[in-house]
Coordinates of N, CA and C in Angstrom, one line a residue:
M1 N 56.6 -63.7 33.9 CA 55.6 -64.4 34.7 C 55.2 -65.6 33.8
R2 N 55.1 -66.7 34.4 CA 54.6 -68.0 33.8 C 53.1 -68.1 33.9
L3 N 52.5 -68.5 32.9 CA 51.1 -68.8 32.9 C 51.0 -70.4 32.8
H4 N 50.2 -70.9 33.8 CA 50.0 -72.4 33.7 C 48.5 -72.6 33.4
A5 N 48.3 -73.2 32.3 CA 46.9 -73.5 31.9 C 46.4 -74.6 32.8
Q6 N 45.3 -74.3 33.6 CA 44.7 -75.3 34.4 C 43.2 -75.0 34.3
A7 N 42.4 -76.1 34.3 CA 41.0 -75.9 34.4 C 40.6 -75.4 35.7
I8 N 39.7 -74.4 35.7 CA 39.2 -73.8 37.0 C 37.9 -74.5 37.3
P9 N 37.7 -75.1 38.5 CA 36.5 -75.7 38.9 C 35.3 -74.7 38.8
P10 N 34.2 -75.1 38.4 CA 33.1 -74.1 38.2 C 32.6 -73.5 39.5
N11 N 32.8 -74.1 40.7 CA 32.3 -73.5 41.9 C 33.3 -72.6 42.6
R12 N 34.5 -72.3 42.0 CA 35.5 -71.4 42.5 C 35.4 -70.1 41.8
P13 N 35.5 -69.0 42.5 CA 35.5 -67.7 41.8 C 36.9 -67.5 41.1
P14 N 36.9 -66.7 40.0 CA 38.2 -66.5 39.3 C 39.2 -65.7 40.2
L15 N 40.5 -66.0 40.1 CA 41.5 -65.3 40.9 C 41.9 -64.0 40.3
C16 N 41.9 -63.8 39.0 CA 42.3 -62.6 38.4 C 41.8 -62.5 36.9
A17 N 42.1 -61.5 36.2 CA 41.6 -61.4 34.8 C 42.0 -62.6 33.9
A18 N 43.2 -63.1 34.1 CA 43.6 -64.3 33.3 C 42.8 -65.5 33.7
A19 N 42.3 -65.5 34.9 CA 41.5 -66.7 35.3 C 40.1 -66.6 34.7
Q20 N 39.6 -65.4 34.3 CA 38.3 -65.3 33.7 C 38.3 -65.9 32.3
I21 N 39.4 -66.1 31.7 CA 39.4 -66.8 30.4 C 39.9 -68.2 30.6
G22 N 39.9 -68.7 31.8 CA 40.2 -70.1 32.0 C 41.7 -70.4 32.2
V23 N 42.5 -69.5 32.6 CA 43.9 -69.7 32.8 C 44.3 -69.3 34.3
R24 N 44.9 -70.1 35.0 CA 45.4 -69.8 36.3 C 46.8 -69.3 36.3
T25 N 47.2 -68.3 37.0 CA 48.5 -67.8 37.0 C 49.2 -68.3 38.3
S26 N 50.5 -68.5 38.1 CA 51.3 -68.8 39.3 C 52.3 -67.7 39.5
V27 N 52.1 -66.9 40.5 CA 52.9 -65.7 40.7 C 53.7 -66.0 42.0
S28 N 55.0 -65.7 41.9 CA 55.9 -65.9 43.0 C 56.3 -64.6 43.7
R29 N 56.6 -64.6 45.0 CA 57.1 -63.5 45.6 C 58.6 -63.4 45.6
Y30 N 59.2 -64.4 45.0 CA 60.7 -64.5 45.0 C 61.3 -63.3 44.2
R31 N 62.2 -62.6 44.8 CA 63.0 -61.6 44.1 C 64.4 -62.0 44.2
P32 N 65.2 -61.9 43.1 CA 66.6 -62.2 43.2 C 67.3 -61.2 44.2
P33 N 68.3 -61.7 44.9 CA 69.0 -60.8 45.8 C 69.7 -59.7 45.1
S34 N 69.6 -58.5 45.7 CA 70.3 -57.3 45.0 C 71.8 -57.5 45.1
R35 N 72.5 -57.0 44.1 CA 74.0 -57.1 44.1 C 74.5 -56.3 45.2
P36 N 75.4 -56.8 46.1 CA 75.9 -56.0 47.2 C 76.9 -54.9 46.6
G37 N 77.0 -53.8 47.3 CA 77.8 -52.7 46.9 C 79.3 -53.1 46.9
S38 N 80.1 -52.3 46.2 CA 81.5 -52.6 46.2 C 82.1 -52.5 47.6
R39 N 83.2 -53.2 47.8 CA 83.8 -53.4 49.1 C 84.9 -52.4 49.4
Y40 N 85.1 -51.4 48.5 CA 86.2 -50.4 48.8 C 85.7 -49.3 49.6
I41 N 86.6 -48.7 50.4 CA 86.2 -47.5 51.2 C 87.5 -46.7 51.5
T42 N 87.3 -45.4 51.6 CA 88.4 -44.5 52.0 C 88.6 -44.6 53.5
P43 N 89.8 -44.2 54.0 CA 90.1 -44.2 55.4 C 89.1 -43.4 56.2
A44 N 88.7 -42.2 55.6 CA 87.7 -41.4 56.3 C 86.3 -42.0 56.4
G45 N 85.9 -42.7 55.3 CA 84.7 -43.4 55.3 C 84.7 -44.6 56.3
H46 N 85.8 -45.3 56.4 CA 85.9 -46.4 57.3 C 85.8 -45.9 58.8
A47 N 86.5 -44.8 59.0 CA 86.5 -44.2 60.4 C 85.1 -43.8 60.8
R48 N 84.4 -43.2 59.8 CA 83.0 -42.8 60.1 C 82.1 -43.9 60.4
L49 N 82.2 -45.0 59.6 CA 81.3 -46.2 59.9 C 81.7 -46.8 61.2
Q50 N 83.0 -46.9 61.5 CA 83.5 -47.5 62.8 C 83.0 -46.6 64.0
E51 N 83.0 -45.3 63.8 CA 82.5 -44.4 64.9 C 81.0 -44.6 65.1
E52 N 80.3 -44.7 64.0 CA 78.8 -44.9 64.1 C 78.5 -46.3 64.8
L53 N 79.3 -47.3 64.5 CA 79.1 -48.6 65.2 C 79.4 -48.5 66.7
N54 N 80.5 -47.8 67.0 CA 80.8 -47.6 68.4 C 79.8 -46.8 69.2
Q55 N 79.3 -45.8 68.5 CA 78.2 -44.9 69.1 C 77.0 -45.7 69.4
L56 N 76.5 -46.5 68.4 CA 75.3 -47.3 68.6 C 75.5 -48.4 69.7
W57 N 76.6 -49.1 69.6 CA 76.8 -50.3 70.5 C 77.2 -49.9 71.9
R58 N 78.0 -48.9 72.1 CA 78.6 -48.5 73.4 C 77.8 -47.4 74.1
V59 N 77.1 -46.6 73.4 CA 76.4 -45.4 74.0 C 74.9 -45.6 73.9
E60 N 74.3 -45.6 72.7 CA 72.9 -45.6 72.5 C 72.2 -46.9 73.0
R61 N 72.8 -48.1 72.7 CA 72.1 -49.3 73.1 C 72.0 -49.5 74.6
P62 N 73.1 -49.2 75.3 CA 73.0 -49.3 76.8 C 71.9 -48.4 77.4
Q63 N 71.8 -47.1 76.8 CA 70.9 -46.2 77.3 C 69.4 -46.7 77.0
V64 N 69.2 -47.2 75.8 CA 67.9 -47.6 75.4 C 67.5 -48.9 76.3
T65 N 68.5 -49.8 76.5 CA 68.3 -51.0 77.3 C 67.9 -50.6 78.7
A66 N 68.5 -49.6 79.3 CA 68.2 -49.2 80.6 C 66.8 -48.6 80.7
A67 N 66.4 -47.8 79.6 CA 65.1 -47.2 79.5 C 64.0 -48.3 79.4
V68 N 64.3 -49.3 78.6 CA 63.3 -50.4 78.4 C 63.2 -51.2 79.7
S69 N 64.2 -51.4 80.4 CA 64.2 -52.1 81.7 C 63.3 -51.4 82.7
A70 N 63.5 -50.1 82.8 CA 62.8 -49.2 83.7 C 61.3 -49.2 83.3
A71 N 61.0 -49.2 82.0 CA 59.6 -49.2 81.5 C 59.0 -50.6 81.8
A72 N 59.7 -51.6 81.7 CA 59.2 -53.0 82.0 C 58.9 -53.1 83.4
A73 N 59.6 -52.5 84.3 CA 59.4 -52.6 85.7 C 58.1 -51.9 86.2
Q74 N 57.5 -51.1 85.3 CA 56.3 -50.4 85.7 C 55.1 -51.3 85.6
G75 N 55.2 -52.4 85.1 CA 54.1 -53.3 85.1 C 53.6 -53.7 83.7
D76 N 52.3 -53.4 83.5 CA 51.6 -53.8 82.2 C 52.3 -53.3 81.0
R77 N 52.8 -54.2 80.2 CA 53.6 -53.8 79.0 C 52.8 -53.6 77.8
S78 N 51.5 -54.1 77.8 CA 50.7 -54.0 76.6 C 50.3 -52.6 76.4
E79 N 50.2 -51.7 77.4 CA 49.8 -50.3 77.2 C 50.9 -49.4 77.6
N80 N 52.1 -49.9 77.7 CA 53.2 -49.1 78.1 C 54.0 -48.6 76.8
A81 N 53.7 -47.3 76.4 CA 54.3 -46.8 75.2 C 55.8 -46.7 75.2
E82 N 56.4 -46.4 76.4 CA 57.8 -46.3 76.5 C 58.5 -47.6 76.3
Y83 N 57.9 -48.7 76.8 CA 58.4 -50.0 76.6 C 58.3 -50.4 75.1
T84 N 57.2 -50.2 74.5 CA 57.0 -50.5 73.1 C 57.9 -49.8 72.2
Y85 N 58.1 -48.5 72.4 CA 59.0 -47.7 71.5 C 60.4 -48.0 71.8
G86 N 60.7 -48.3 73.1 CA 62.1 -48.7 73.4 C 62.5 -50.0 72.8
K87 N 61.6 -51.0 72.8 CA 61.9 -52.2 72.1 C 62.0 -52.0 70.6
R88 N 61.2 -51.2 70.0 CA 61.4 -50.9 68.6 C 62.7 -50.2 68.3
R89 N 63.1 -49.3 69.1 CA 64.4 -48.6 68.9 C 65.6 -49.6 69.1
L90 N 65.4 -50.6 70.0 CA 66.4 -51.6 70.2 C 66.6 -52.5 68.9
R91 N 65.4 -52.8 68.3 CA 65.5 -53.6 67.1 C 66.2 -52.8 66.0
E92 N 65.9 -51.5 65.9 CA 66.5 -50.6 64.9 C 68.0 -50.6 65.1
I93 N 68.4 -50.4 66.3 CA 69.8 -50.3 66.7 C 70.5 -51.6 66.3
D94 N 69.9 -52.8 66.8 CA 70.5 -54.1 66.5 C 70.6 -54.4 65.0
S95 N 69.6 -53.9 64.3 CA 69.6 -54.1 62.8 C 70.8 -53.3 62.2
R96 N 70.9 -52.1 62.6 CA 72.0 -51.2 62.0 C 73.4 -51.8 62.5
V97 N 73.5 -52.2 63.7 CA 74.8 -52.8 64.2 C 75.1 -54.0 63.3
R98 N 74.2 -54.9 63.1 CA 74.5 -56.1 62.3 C 74.9 -55.7 60.9
H99 N 74.2 -54.7 60.3 CA 74.6 -54.2 59.0 C 76.0 -53.7 58.9
L100 N 76.3 -52.8 59.9 CA 77.6 -52.2 60.0 C 78.7 -53.2 60.2
R101 N 78.5 -54.2 61.1 CA 79.5 -55.2 61.3 C 79.7 -56.0 60.0
K102 N 78.7 -56.4 59.4 CA 78.8 -57.2 58.2 C 79.5 -56.4 57.1
R103 N 79.2 -55.1 56.9 CA 79.9 -54.3 55.9 C 81.4 -54.1 56.2
L104 N 81.6 -53.7 57.5 CA 83.0 -53.4 57.9 C 83.9 -54.7 57.9
D105 N 83.3 -55.8 58.0 CA 84.1 -57.1 58.1 C 84.8 -57.3 56.8
G106 N 84.2 -57.1 55.7 CA 84.9 -57.4 54.4 C 85.4 -56.2 53.6
M107 N 85.4 -55.0 54.3 CA 85.9 -53.8 53.6 C 87.4 -53.8 53.3
V108 N 87.7 -53.2 52.2 CA 89.1 -53.0 51.8 C 89.3 -51.5 51.9
V109 N 90.1 -51.0 52.8 CA 90.4 -49.6 53.0 C 91.6 -49.2 52.0
V110 N 91.2 -48.3 51.1 CA 92.2 -47.9 50.1 C 92.8 -46.5 50.6
S111 N 94.0 -46.6 51.0 CA 94.7 -45.4 51.6 C 95.8 -44.9 50.7
Q112 N 96.2 -45.7 49.8 CA 97.3 -45.2 48.9 C 96.8 -44.9 47.5
P113 N 97.3 -43.8 46.9 CA 96.9 -43.6 45.5 C 97.4 -44.7 44.5
P114 N 96.8 -44.8 43.4 CA 97.3 -45.8 42.5 C 98.6 -45.5 41.9
S115 N 99.3 -46.5 41.3 CA 100.6 -46.2 40.7 C 100.5 -45.4 39.4
D116 N 99.4 -45.4 38.7 CA 99.2 -44.6 37.5 C 98.2 -43.5 37.9
A117 N 98.6 -42.4 38.3 CA 97.8 -41.3 38.8 C 97.2 -40.5 37.6
S118 N 97.5 -40.9 36.4 CA 97.0 -40.2 35.2 C 95.7 -40.8 34.7
R119 N 95.2 -41.8 35.4 CA 93.9 -42.4 35.1 C 93.0 -42.3 36.3
V120 N 91.7 -42.4 36.1 CA 90.7 -42.3 37.2 C 90.5 -43.7 37.8
Y121 N 90.8 -43.7 39.1 CA 90.6 -44.9 39.9 C 89.8 -44.5 41.2
F122 N 89.6 -45.5 42.0 CA 88.9 -45.2 43.3 C 89.6 -44.2 44.1
G123 N 88.8 -43.3 44.7 CA 89.4 -42.2 45.6 C 89.8 -41.0 44.8
A124 N 89.7 -41.0 43.5 CA 90.2 -39.8 42.7 C 89.2 -38.7 42.8
W125 N 89.7 -37.4 42.8 CA 88.9 -36.2 42.5 C 89.0 -36.0 41.1
V126 N 87.9 -35.9 40.4 CA 87.8 -35.8 38.9 C 87.1 -34.5 38.6
T127 N 87.7 -33.7 37.8 CA 87.1 -32.5 37.3 C 86.6 -32.8 35.8
L128 N 85.4 -32.5 35.6 CA 84.8 -32.8 34.3 C 84.2 -31.5 33.7
E129 N 84.3 -31.5 32.3 CA 83.7 -30.4 31.6 C 82.5 -30.9 30.9
R130 N 81.4 -30.3 31.1 CA 80.1 -30.7 30.5 C 80.1 -30.1 29.1
E131 N 79.1 -30.6 28.3 CA 78.9 -30.1 26.9 C 78.7 -28.6 26.9
D132 N 78.1 -28.0 27.9 CA 77.8 -26.6 27.9 C 79.0 -25.8 28.4
G133 N 80.1 -26.4 28.7 CA 81.3 -25.7 29.1 C 81.5 -25.6 30.6
A134 N 80.5 -25.9 31.4 CA 80.5 -25.8 32.8 C 81.4 -27.0 33.4
E135 N 82.1 -26.7 34.5 CA 83.0 -27.7 35.1 C 82.3 -28.1 36.4
V136 N 82.4 -29.5 36.6 CA 82.0 -30.1 37.9 C 83.1 -30.9 38.4
R137 N 83.1 -31.1 39.7 CA 84.2 -31.9 40.3 C 83.6 -32.9 41.3
Y138 N 84.0 -34.2 41.1 CA 83.5 -35.3 41.9 C 84.6 -36.1 42.5
R139 N 84.3 -36.7 43.6 CA 85.3 -37.7 44.2 C 84.6 -39.1 44.1
I140 N 85.3 -40.1 43.6 CA 84.8 -41.4 43.5 C 85.1 -42.2 44.8
V141 N 84.0 -42.5 45.5 CA 84.1 -43.2 46.8 C 83.3 -44.5 46.8
G142 N 83.3 -45.2 47.9 CA 82.6 -46.4 48.1 C 81.1 -46.1 48.3
P143 N 80.2 -47.1 48.1 CA 78.8 -47.0 48.2 C 78.4 -46.6 49.7
D144 N 79.2 -46.9 50.7 CA 78.8 -46.6 52.0 C 79.2 -45.1 52.5
E145 N 79.8 -44.4 51.6 CA 80.2 -43.0 52.0 C 79.9 -41.9 51.0
F146 N 79.1 -42.2 50.0 CA 78.8 -41.1 49.1 C 78.0 -40.0 49.6
D147 N 77.3 -40.2 50.8 CA 76.5 -39.2 51.4 C 77.3 -38.3 52.3
M148 N 78.6 -38.5 52.4 CA 79.4 -37.6 53.3 C 79.6 -36.2 52.8
A149 N 79.5 -36.0 51.5 CA 79.6 -34.7 50.9 C 78.8 -34.7 49.6
E150 N 78.4 -33.6 49.2 CA 77.6 -33.4 48.0 C 78.4 -33.8 46.7
S151 N 79.7 -33.6 46.7 CA 80.5 -33.9 45.5 C 81.0 -35.3 45.5
Y152 N 80.6 -36.2 46.4 CA 81.0 -37.6 46.4 C 80.0 -38.4 45.6
I153 N 80.5 -39.3 44.7 CA 79.7 -40.2 44.0 C 80.1 -41.6 44.2
S154 N 79.2 -42.5 44.3 CA 79.5 -43.9 44.6 C 80.2 -44.5 43.3
M155 N 81.2 -45.4 43.5 CA 81.8 -46.0 42.4 C 80.9 -47.0 41.7
D156 N 79.7 -47.2 42.2 CA 78.7 -48.1 41.6 C 77.7 -47.2 40.7
A157 N 77.8 -45.9 40.8 CA 77.0 -45.0 40.0 C 77.4 -45.1 38.6
P158 N 76.4 -44.8 37.7 CA 76.7 -44.9 36.2 C 77.8 -43.9 35.8
L159 N 77.9 -42.7 36.3 CA 78.9 -41.8 36.0 C 80.3 -42.3 36.4
A160 N 80.4 -42.8 37.7 CA 81.6 -43.3 38.2 C 82.1 -44.5 37.4
R161 N 81.2 -45.4 37.1 CA 81.6 -46.6 36.3 C 82.1 -46.2 34.9
A162 N 81.5 -45.2 34.3 CA 82.0 -44.7 33.1 C 83.4 -44.0 33.2
L163 N 83.7 -43.4 34.3 CA 85.0 -42.7 34.5 C 86.1 -43.6 34.9
L164 N 85.8 -44.7 35.6 CA 86.9 -45.6 36.1 C 87.8 -46.1 35.0
G165 N 89.1 -45.9 35.1 CA 90.1 -46.4 34.2 C 90.3 -45.4 33.0
K166 N 89.6 -44.3 32.9 CA 89.8 -43.4 31.8 C 90.9 -42.4 32.1
P167 N 91.6 -42.0 31.0 CA 92.8 -41.1 31.2 C 92.4 -39.7 31.2
L168 N 93.3 -38.8 31.6 CA 93.1 -37.4 31.5 C 92.8 -37.0 30.1
D169 N 91.9 -36.1 29.8 CA 91.4 -35.6 28.5 C 90.6 -36.7 27.8
G170 N 90.2 -37.7 28.6 CA 89.3 -38.8 28.0 C 87.9 -38.2 27.9
E171 N 87.2 -38.7 27.0 CA 85.8 -38.4 26.8 C 84.9 -39.5 27.2
I172 N 83.8 -39.2 27.9 CA 82.8 -40.2 28.3 C 81.4 -39.8 27.9
A173 N 80.6 -40.7 27.7 CA 79.1 -40.5 27.5 C 78.4 -41.4 28.5
V174 N 77.5 -40.7 29.2 CA 76.7 -41.4 30.2 C 75.2 -41.3 29.9
N175 N 74.5 -42.4 29.9 CA 73.0 -42.3 29.7 C 72.4 -42.5 31.0
I176 N 71.8 -41.3 31.5 CA 71.1 -41.3 32.8 C 69.6 -40.9 32.5
A177 N 68.7 -41.7 32.9 CA 67.3 -41.4 32.8 C 66.9 -41.2 31.3
G178 N 67.5 -41.9 30.4 CA 67.2 -41.8 29.0 C 67.8 -40.6 28.3
K179 N 68.6 -39.9 29.0 CA 69.3 -38.7 28.4 C 70.8 -38.9 28.4
E180 N 71.4 -38.8 27.2 CA 72.9 -38.9 27.2 C 73.6 -37.6 27.5
S181 N 74.5 -37.7 28.4 CA 75.4 -36.5 28.7 C 76.8 -36.9 28.4
R182 N 77.5 -35.9 27.8 CA 78.9 -36.1 27.5 C 79.8 -35.2 28.3
Y183 N 81.0 -35.8 28.7 CA 81.9 -35.1 29.6 C 83.3 -35.3 29.0
V184 N 84.2 -34.3 29.4 CA 85.6 -34.5 29.1 C 86.3 -34.4 30.4
I185 N 87.3 -35.3 30.7 CA 88.0 -35.2 32.0 C 89.1 -34.2 31.8
T186 N 89.1 -33.1 32.7 CA 90.0 -32.1 32.6 C 91.1 -32.1 33.7
A187 N 90.8 -32.8 34.8 CA 91.8 -32.9 35.9 C 91.5 -34.2 36.7
I188 N 92.6 -34.8 37.2 CA 92.5 -36.0 38.0 C 93.5 -35.7 39.2
D189 N 93.0 -35.8 40.4 CA 93.8 -35.5 41.6 C 93.5 -36.5 42.7
Y190 N 94.5 -37.0 43.4 CA 94.3 -38.0 44.4 C 94.6 -37.4 45.8
E191 N 94.9 -36.1 45.9 CA 95.2 -35.5 47.1 C 94.0 -34.8 47.8
G192 N 93.1 -34.4 47.0 CA 91.9 -33.8 47.5 C 91.9 -32.3 47.5

């Protein structure tokens, strides 16, 4: 935050604690845009997003549009809850449709395993051994599909970023929430 030293006129109340000592602050609402997620996706993830887009655009939106039209025909729209909620649902559907179209437009569908299957790349099933000897298994997927299954992790997640490019029997250390965890890669599989 930048502080700009300016004299405060005596007839104006102070704006904040910094202003009480004679300094005006200039605070901006600007936030840098967040980094978009990776553009890779598995064929199953792409099919799921395409199916959701079709469901919203071809099934739900026409139904909600018909309901809003029927509610609008009833007259006074200011006290018509069906009309108000229908319009809100239309905005939600349109927002999600725009998001899905934008995401699907630049997606790269990765359907073939990499040429070097002994290293961890996108789409790999990775079995890891934790420090306590317990084994966990994850699949590295795109950021739009990690919610498809509990064992899926986004390639943008810290653990996946640490795994990408590592060989079988490779060791990794991941710092999550201030705690370092160590893993050994015990298996890499691209077939699932």
